[in-house]
Amino acid sequence: MQQALKIGEAAKKAGLAPSAIRYYEESGVLPEPRRTDSGYRGYEEGDVDLLRFVARLRALEFPLSDVREIVALRRDGKAPCGKVRATISREAAAIESRIADLQRLKKELEKLEAEARDLPDTWPTACVCDVVDPAGKRGP
């Protein structure tokens, strides 16, 4: 049996910071690791694989609650693929919606930019800036 990896070693192999591993353990994503006789966290290669898996899910911006469920399914010996697919679909739809919102926002900003292009930098009015005045007041 190989010697257990310390948290720094496991983190390096998984491409994570030790603080990320501790955070995932504290938040219930990862189970408490076994401890060495001297009290250090002890990790094995299977743990490193799980850490890489969690890191990949988080890099894909899976919500922590979904990562927790996926890891729990895997830990219980169940295939998490259905949950992963559902999360991918839901997150892709959310991104698509956010892209549409951002495109609308970009058009609105471009419209305001065009309207503001010829306006003077100062106004004799009490508003903060007439460019974005919701009442649509323009200048003196």
mmCIF file with all atom_site columns, C-alpha atoms in Angstrom:
data_model
loop_
_atom_site.group_PDB
_atom_site.id
_atom_site.type_symbol
_atom_site.label_atom_id
_atom_site.label_alt_id
_atom_site.label_comp_id
_atom_site.label_asym_id
_atom_site.label_entity_id
_atom_site.label_seq_id
_atom_site.pdbx_PDB_ins_code
_atom_site.Cartn_x
_atom_site.Cartn_y
_atom_site.Cartn_z
_atom_site.occupancy
_atom_site.B_iso_or_equiv
_atom_site.pdbx_formal_charge
_atom_site.auth_seq_id
_atom_site.auth_comp_id
_atom_site.auth_asym_id
_atom_site.auth_atom_id
_atom_site.pdbx_PDB_model_num
ATOM 1   C CA . MET A 1 1   ? 0.000   0.000  0.000   1.00 0.00 ? 1   MET A CA 1
ATOM 2   C CA . GLN A 1 2   ? 1.365   3.391  -0.961  1.00 0.00 ? 2   GLN A CA 1
ATOM 3   C CA . GLN A 1 3   ? 1.911   6.178  1.506   1.00 0.00 ? 3   GLN A CA 1
ATOM 4   C CA . ALA A 1 4   ? -0.926  8.697  1.807   1.00 0.00 ? 4   ALA A CA 1
ATOM 5   C CA . LEU A 1 5   ? -0.446  12.052 0.134   1.00 0.00 ? 5   LEU A CA 1
ATOM 6   C CA . LYS A 1 6   ? -0.560  15.181 2.272   1.00 0.00 ? 6   LYS A CA 1
ATOM 7   C CA . ILE A 1 7   ? -3.005  17.904 1.290   1.00 0.00 ? 7   ILE A CA 1
ATOM 8   C CA . GLY A 1 8   ? -0.371  19.968 -0.521  1.00 0.00 ? 8   GLY A CA 1
ATOM 9   C CA . GLU A 1 9   ? 0.728   16.995 -2.592  1.00 0.00 ? 9   GLU A CA 1
ATOM 10  C CA . ALA A 1 10  ? -2.843  16.005 -3.437  1.00 0.00 ? 10  ALA A CA 1
ATOM 11  C CA . ALA A 1 11  ? -3.683  19.607 -4.283  1.00 0.00 ? 11  ALA A CA 1
ATOM 12  C CA . LYS A 1 12  ? -0.719  19.906 -6.623  1.00 0.00 ? 12  LYS A CA 1
ATOM 13  C CA . LYS A 1 13  ? -1.608  16.677 -8.419  1.00 0.00 ? 13  LYS A CA 1
ATOM 14  C CA . ALA A 1 14  ? -5.246  17.770 -8.755  1.00 0.00 ? 14  ALA A CA 1
ATOM 15  C CA . GLY A 1 15  ? -4.439  21.322 -9.855  1.00 0.00 ? 15  GLY A CA 1
ATOM 16  C CA . LEU A 1 16  ? -6.122  22.880 -6.818  1.00 0.00 ? 16  LEU A CA 1
ATOM 17  C CA . ALA A 1 17  ? -5.043  24.982 -3.889  1.00 0.00 ? 17  ALA A CA 1
ATOM 18  C CA . PRO A 1 18  ? -5.038  23.244 -0.505  1.00 0.00 ? 18  PRO A CA 1
ATOM 19  C CA . SER A 1 19  ? -7.523  25.889 0.661   1.00 0.00 ? 19  SER A CA 1
ATOM 20  C CA . ALA A 1 20  ? -9.930  24.783 -2.105  1.00 0.00 ? 20  ALA A CA 1
ATOM 21  C CA . ILE A 1 21  ? -9.754  21.194 -0.872  1.00 0.00 ? 21  ILE A CA 1
ATOM 22  C CA . ARG A 1 22  ? -10.445 22.299 2.697   1.00 0.00 ? 22  ARG A CA 1
ATOM 23  C CA . TYR A 1 23  ? -13.352 24.438 1.444   1.00 0.00 ? 23  TYR A CA 1
ATOM 24  C CA . TYR A 1 24  ? -14.879 21.521 -0.478  1.00 0.00 ? 24  TYR A CA 1
ATOM 25  C CA . GLU A 1 25  ? -14.547 19.337 2.600   1.00 0.00 ? 25  GLU A CA 1
ATOM 26  C CA . GLU A 1 26  ? -16.113 21.965 4.881   1.00 0.00 ? 26  GLU A CA 1
ATOM 27  C CA . SER A 1 27  ? -18.990 22.582 2.459   1.00 0.00 ? 27  SER A CA 1
ATOM 28  C CA . GLY A 1 28  ? -19.830 18.889 2.202   1.00 0.00 ? 28  GLY A CA 1
ATOM 29  C CA . VAL A 1 29  ? -18.734 18.394 -1.401  1.00 0.00 ? 29  VAL A CA 1
ATOM 30  C CA . LEU A 1 30  ? -15.946 16.066 -0.343  1.00 0.00 ? 30  LEU A CA 1
ATOM 31  C CA . PRO A 1 31  ? -16.021 13.649 2.565   1.00 0.00 ? 31  PRO A CA 1
ATOM 32  C CA . GLU A 1 32  ? -13.678 14.155 5.477   1.00 0.00 ? 32  GLU A CA 1
ATOM 33  C CA . PRO A 1 33  ? -10.377 12.549 4.509   1.00 0.00 ? 33  PRO A CA 1
ATOM 34  C CA . ARG A 1 34  ? -8.775  9.910  6.596   1.00 0.00 ? 34  ARG A CA 1
ATOM 35  C CA . ARG A 1 35  ? -6.091  11.144 8.944   1.00 0.00 ? 35  ARG A CA 1
ATOM 36  C CA . THR A 1 36  ? -2.572  9.904  9.347   1.00 0.00 ? 36  THR A CA 1
ATOM 37  C CA . ASP A 1 37  ? -1.301  8.874  12.769  1.00 0.00 ? 37  ASP A CA 1
ATOM 38  C CA . SER A 1 38  ? 0.164   12.366 13.118  1.00 0.00 ? 38  SER A CA 1
ATOM 39  C CA . GLY A 1 39  ? -3.197  14.002 12.307  1.00 0.00 ? 39  GLY A CA 1
ATOM 40  C CA . TYR A 1 40  ? -2.484  15.076 8.740   1.00 0.00 ? 40  TYR A CA 1
ATOM 41  C CA . ARG A 1 41  ? -5.108  14.616 6.055   1.00 0.00 ? 41  ARG A CA 1
ATOM 42  C CA . GLY A 1 42  ? -4.239  11.576 3.991   1.00 0.00 ? 42  GLY A CA 1
ATOM 43  C CA . TYR A 1 43  ? -5.189  11.249 0.329   1.00 0.00 ? 43  TYR A CA 1
ATOM 44  C CA . GLU A 1 44  ? -4.815  8.419  -2.138  1.00 0.00 ? 44  GLU A CA 1
ATOM 45  C CA . GLU A 1 45  ? -4.796  8.443  -5.949  1.00 0.00 ? 45  GLU A CA 1
ATOM 46  C CA . GLY A 1 46  ? -8.558  7.789  -6.038  1.00 0.00 ? 46  GLY A CA 1
ATOM 47  C CA . ASP A 1 47  ? -9.036  10.907 -3.926  1.00 0.00 ? 47  ASP A CA 1
ATOM 48  C CA . VAL A 1 48  ? -6.896  12.884 -6.372  1.00 0.00 ? 48  VAL A CA 1
ATOM 49  C CA . ASP A 1 49  ? -9.096  11.658 -9.240  1.00 0.00 ? 49  ASP A CA 1
ATOM 50  C CA . LEU A 1 50  ? -12.164 12.874 -7.359  1.00 0.00 ? 50  LEU A CA 1
ATOM 51  C CA . LEU A 1 51  ? -10.479 16.214 -6.684  1.00 0.00 ? 51  LEU A CA 1
ATOM 52  C CA . ARG A 1 52  ? -9.746  16.592 -10.403 1.00 0.00 ? 52  ARG A CA 1
ATOM 53  C CA . PHE A 1 53  ? -13.368 15.727 -11.187 1.00 0.00 ? 53  PHE A CA 1
ATOM 54  C CA . VAL A 1 54  ? -14.634 18.364 -8.741  1.00 0.00 ? 54  VAL A CA 1
ATOM 55  C CA . ALA A 1 55  ? -12.165 20.909 -10.121 1.00 0.00 ? 55  ALA A CA 1
ATOM 56  C CA . ARG A 1 56  ? -13.434 20.244 -13.654 1.00 0.00 ? 56  ARG A CA 1
ATOM 57  C CA . LEU A 1 57  ? -17.070 20.654 -12.610 1.00 0.00 ? 57  LEU A CA 1
ATOM 58  C CA . ARG A 1 58  ? -16.266 23.926 -10.860 1.00 0.00 ? 58  ARG A CA 1
ATOM 59  C CA . ALA A 1 59  ? -14.246 25.117 -13.882 1.00 0.00 ? 59  ALA A CA 1
ATOM 60  C CA . LEU A 1 60  ? -17.431 24.538 -15.891 1.00 0.00 ? 60  LEU A CA 1
ATOM 61  C CA . GLU A 1 61  ? -19.159 26.696 -13.249 1.00 0.00 ? 61  GLU A CA 1
ATOM 62  C CA . PHE A 1 62  ? -21.434 23.946 -11.999 1.00 0.00 ? 62  PHE A CA 1
ATOM 63  C CA . PRO A 1 63  ? -23.161 25.236 -8.874  1.00 0.00 ? 63  PRO A CA 1
ATOM 64  C CA . LEU A 1 64  ? -21.698 23.882 -5.669  1.00 0.00 ? 64  LEU A CA 1
ATOM 65  C CA . SER A 1 65  ? -25.030 22.278 -4.751  1.00 0.00 ? 65  SER A CA 1
ATOM 66  C CA . ASP A 1 66  ? -24.985 20.264 -7.989  1.00 0.00 ? 66  ASP A CA 1
ATOM 67  C CA . VAL A 1 67  ? -21.348 19.284 -7.494  1.00 0.00 ? 67  VAL A CA 1
ATOM 68  C CA . ARG A 1 68  ? -22.259 18.080 -3.998  1.00 0.00 ? 68  ARG A CA 1
ATOM 69  C CA . GLU A 1 69  ? -25.108 15.929 -5.408  1.00 0.00 ? 69  GLU A CA 1
ATOM 70  C CA . ILE A 1 70  ? -22.973 14.530 -8.223  1.00 0.00 ? 70  ILE A CA 1
ATOM 71  C CA . VAL A 1 71  ? -20.154 13.574 -5.865  1.00 0.00 ? 71  VAL A CA 1
ATOM 72  C CA . ALA A 1 72  ? -22.661 12.009 -3.441  1.00 0.00 ? 72  ALA A CA 1
ATOM 73  C CA . LEU A 1 73  ? -24.105 9.888  -6.247  1.00 0.00 ? 73  LEU A CA 1
ATOM 74  C CA . ARG A 1 74  ? -20.624 8.769  -7.225  1.00 0.00 ? 74  ARG A CA 1
ATOM 75  C CA . ARG A 1 75  ? -19.722 8.035  -3.596  1.00 0.00 ? 75  ARG A CA 1
ATOM 76  C CA . ASP A 1 76  ? -22.914 5.950  -3.251  1.00 0.00 ? 76  ASP A CA 1
ATOM 77  C CA . GLY A 1 77  ? -21.859 3.851  -6.237  1.00 0.00 ? 77  GLY A CA 1
ATOM 78  C CA . LYS A 1 78  ? -24.464 5.334  -8.567  1.00 0.00 ? 78  LYS A CA 1
ATOM 79  C CA . ALA A 1 79  ? -23.661 6.746  -11.991 1.00 0.00 ? 79  ALA A CA 1
ATOM 80  C CA . PRO A 1 80  ? -23.966 10.549 -11.809 1.00 0.00 ? 80  PRO A CA 1
ATOM 81  C CA . CYS A 1 81  ? -24.173 10.966 -15.595 1.00 0.00 ? 81  CYS A CA 1
ATOM 82  C CA . GLY A 1 82  ? -27.900 11.774 -15.637 1.00 0.00 ? 82  GLY A CA 1
ATOM 83  C CA . LYS A 1 83  ? -27.414 14.517 -13.057 1.00 0.00 ? 83  LYS A CA 1
ATOM 84  C CA . VAL A 1 84  ? -24.387 15.814 -14.968 1.00 0.00 ? 84  VAL A CA 1
ATOM 85  C CA . ARG A 1 85  ? -26.372 15.922 -18.239 1.00 0.00 ? 85  ARG A CA 1
ATOM 86  C CA . ALA A 1 86  ? -29.299 17.687 -16.558 1.00 0.00 ? 86  ALA A CA 1
ATOM 87  C CA . THR A 1 87  ? -26.961 20.246 -15.009 1.00 0.00 ? 87  THR A CA 1
ATOM 88  C CA . ILE A 1 88  ? -25.207 20.839 -18.322 1.00 0.00 ? 88  ILE A CA 1
ATOM 89  C CA . SER A 1 89  ? -28.549 21.430 -20.053 1.00 0.00 ? 89  SER A CA 1
ATOM 90  C CA . ARG A 1 90  ? -29.815 23.744 -17.333 1.00 0.00 ? 90  ARG A CA 1
ATOM 91  C CA . GLU A 1 91  ? -26.594 25.749 -17.148 1.00 0.00 ? 91  GLU A CA 1
ATOM 92  C CA . ALA A 1 92  ? -26.335 26.007 -20.958 1.00 0.00 ? 92  ALA A CA 1
ATOM 93  C CA . ALA A 1 93  ? -29.899 27.360 -21.087 1.00 0.00 ? 93  ALA A CA 1
ATOM 94  C CA . ALA A 1 94  ? -29.076 29.857 -18.330 1.00 0.00 ? 94  ALA A CA 1
ATOM 95  C CA . ILE A 1 95  ? -26.002 30.994 -20.254 1.00 0.00 ? 95  ILE A CA 1
ATOM 96  C CA . GLU A 1 96  ? -28.074 31.350 -23.442 1.00 0.00 ? 96  GLU A CA 1
ATOM 97  C CA . SER A 1 97  ? -30.553 33.507 -21.532 1.00 0.00 ? 97  SER A CA 1
ATOM 98  C CA . ARG A 1 98  ? -27.733 35.580 -20.044 1.00 0.00 ? 98  ARG A CA 1
ATOM 99  C CA . ILE A 1 99  ? -26.207 36.061 -23.504 1.00 0.00 ? 99  ILE A CA 1
ATOM 100 C CA . ALA A 1 100 ? -29.558 37.345 -24.797 1.00 0.00 ? 100 ALA A CA 1
ATOM 101 C CA . ASP A 1 101 ? -29.796 39.725 -21.824 1.00 0.00 ? 101 ASP A CA 1
ATOM 102 C CA . LEU A 1 102 ? -26.258 40.945 -22.456 1.00 0.00 ? 102 LEU A CA 1
ATOM 103 C CA . GLN A 1 103 ? -26.965 41.475 -26.152 1.00 0.00 ? 103 GLN A CA 1
ATOM 104 C CA . ARG A 1 104 ? -30.036 43.585 -25.267 1.00 0.00 ? 104 ARG A CA 1
ATOM 105 C CA . LEU A 1 105 ? -27.964 45.534 -22.778 1.00 0.00 ? 105 LEU A CA 1
ATOM 106 C CA . LYS A 1 106 ? -25.216 46.066 -25.358 1.00 0.00 ? 106 LYS A CA 1
ATOM 107 C CA . LYS A 1 107 ? -27.719 47.436 -27.880 1.00 0.00 ? 107 LYS A CA 1
ATOM 108 C CA . GLU A 1 108 ? -29.143 49.811 -25.267 1.00 0.00 ? 108 GLU A CA 1
ATOM 109 C CA . LEU A 1 109 ? -25.659 51.018 -24.339 1.00 0.00 ? 109 LEU A CA 1
ATOM 110 C CA . GLU A 1 110 ? -24.716 51.488 -27.989 1.00 0.00 ? 110 GLU A CA 1
ATOM 111 C CA . LYS A 1 111 ? -27.903 53.509 -28.500 1.00 0.00 ? 111 LYS A CA 1
ATOM 112 C CA . LEU A 1 112 ? -27.087 55.700 -25.493 1.00 0.00 ? 112 LEU A CA 1
ATOM 113 C CA . GLU A 1 113 ? -23.509 56.061 -26.674 1.00 0.00 ? 113 GLU A CA 1
ATOM 114 C CA . ALA A 1 114 ? -24.697 57.260 -30.081 1.00 0.00 ? 114 ALA A CA 1
ATOM 115 C CA . GLU A 1 115 ? -27.165 59.692 -28.490 1.00 0.00 ? 115 GLU A CA 1
ATOM 116 C CA . ALA A 1 116 ? -24.517 61.018 -26.118 1.00 0.00 ? 116 ALA A CA 1
ATOM 117 C CA . ARG A 1 117 ? -21.799 61.430 -28.711 1.00 0.00 ? 117 ARG A CA 1
ATOM 118 C CA . ASP A 1 118 ? -22.653 65.052 -29.549 1.00 0.00 ? 118 ASP A CA 1
ATOM 119 C CA . LEU A 1 119 ? -23.781 66.145 -26.102 1.00 0.00 ? 119 LEU A CA 1
ATOM 120 C CA . PRO A 1 120 ? -21.635 68.557 -24.103 1.00 0.00 ? 120 PRO A CA 1
ATOM 121 C CA . ASP A 1 121 ? -19.772 67.263 -21.056 1.00 0.00 ? 121 ASP A CA 1
ATOM 122 C CA . THR A 1 122 ? -21.542 69.656 -18.695 1.00 0.00 ? 122 THR A CA 1
ATOM 123 C CA . TRP A 1 123 ? -25.188 70.604 -18.256 1.00 0.00 ? 123 TRP A CA 1
ATOM 124 C CA . PRO A 1 124 ? -26.878 73.458 -16.485 1.00 0.00 ? 124 PRO A CA 1
ATOM 125 C CA . THR A 1 125 ? -29.354 70.971 -14.986 1.00 0.00 ? 125 THR A CA 1
ATOM 126 C CA . ALA A 1 126 ? -29.535 69.356 -11.563 1.00 0.00 ? 126 ALA A CA 1
ATOM 127 C CA . CYS A 1 127 ? -29.479 65.763 -12.810 1.00 0.00 ? 127 CYS A CA 1
ATOM 128 C CA . VAL A 1 128 ? -26.435 63.561 -12.509 1.00 0.00 ? 128 VAL A CA 1
ATOM 129 C CA . CYS A 1 129 ? -26.178 62.921 -16.244 1.00 0.00 ? 129 CYS A CA 1
ATOM 130 C CA . ASP A 1 130 ? -28.826 63.539 -18.883 1.00 0.00 ? 130 ASP A CA 1
ATOM 131 C CA . VAL A 1 131 ? -27.508 60.683 -21.018 1.00 0.00 ? 131 VAL A CA 1
ATOM 132 C CA . VAL A 1 132 ? -29.219 58.110 -18.834 1.00 0.00 ? 132 VAL A CA 1
ATOM 133 C CA . ASP A 1 133 ? -32.054 60.296 -17.475 1.00 0.00 ? 133 ASP A CA 1
ATOM 134 C CA . PRO A 1 134 ? -35.093 58.004 -17.422 1.00 0.00 ? 134 PRO A CA 1
ATOM 135 C CA . ALA A 1 135 ? -37.395 60.968 -18.124 1.00 0.00 ? 135 ALA A CA 1
ATOM 136 C CA . GLY A 1 136 ? -35.591 61.471 -21.408 1.00 0.00 ? 136 GLY A CA 1
ATOM 137 C CA . LYS A 1 137 ? -34.726 65.133 -20.783 1.00 0.00 ? 137 LYS A CA 1
ATOM 138 C CA . ARG A 1 138 ? -31.967 66.320 -23.017 1.00 0.00 ? 138 ARG A CA 1
ATOM 139 C CA . GLY A 1 139 ? -29.965 69.402 -22.220 1.00 0.00 ? 139 GLY A CA 1
ATOM 140 C CA . PRO A 1 140 ? -30.950 73.052 -21.838 1.00 0.00 ? 140 PRO A CA 1
#
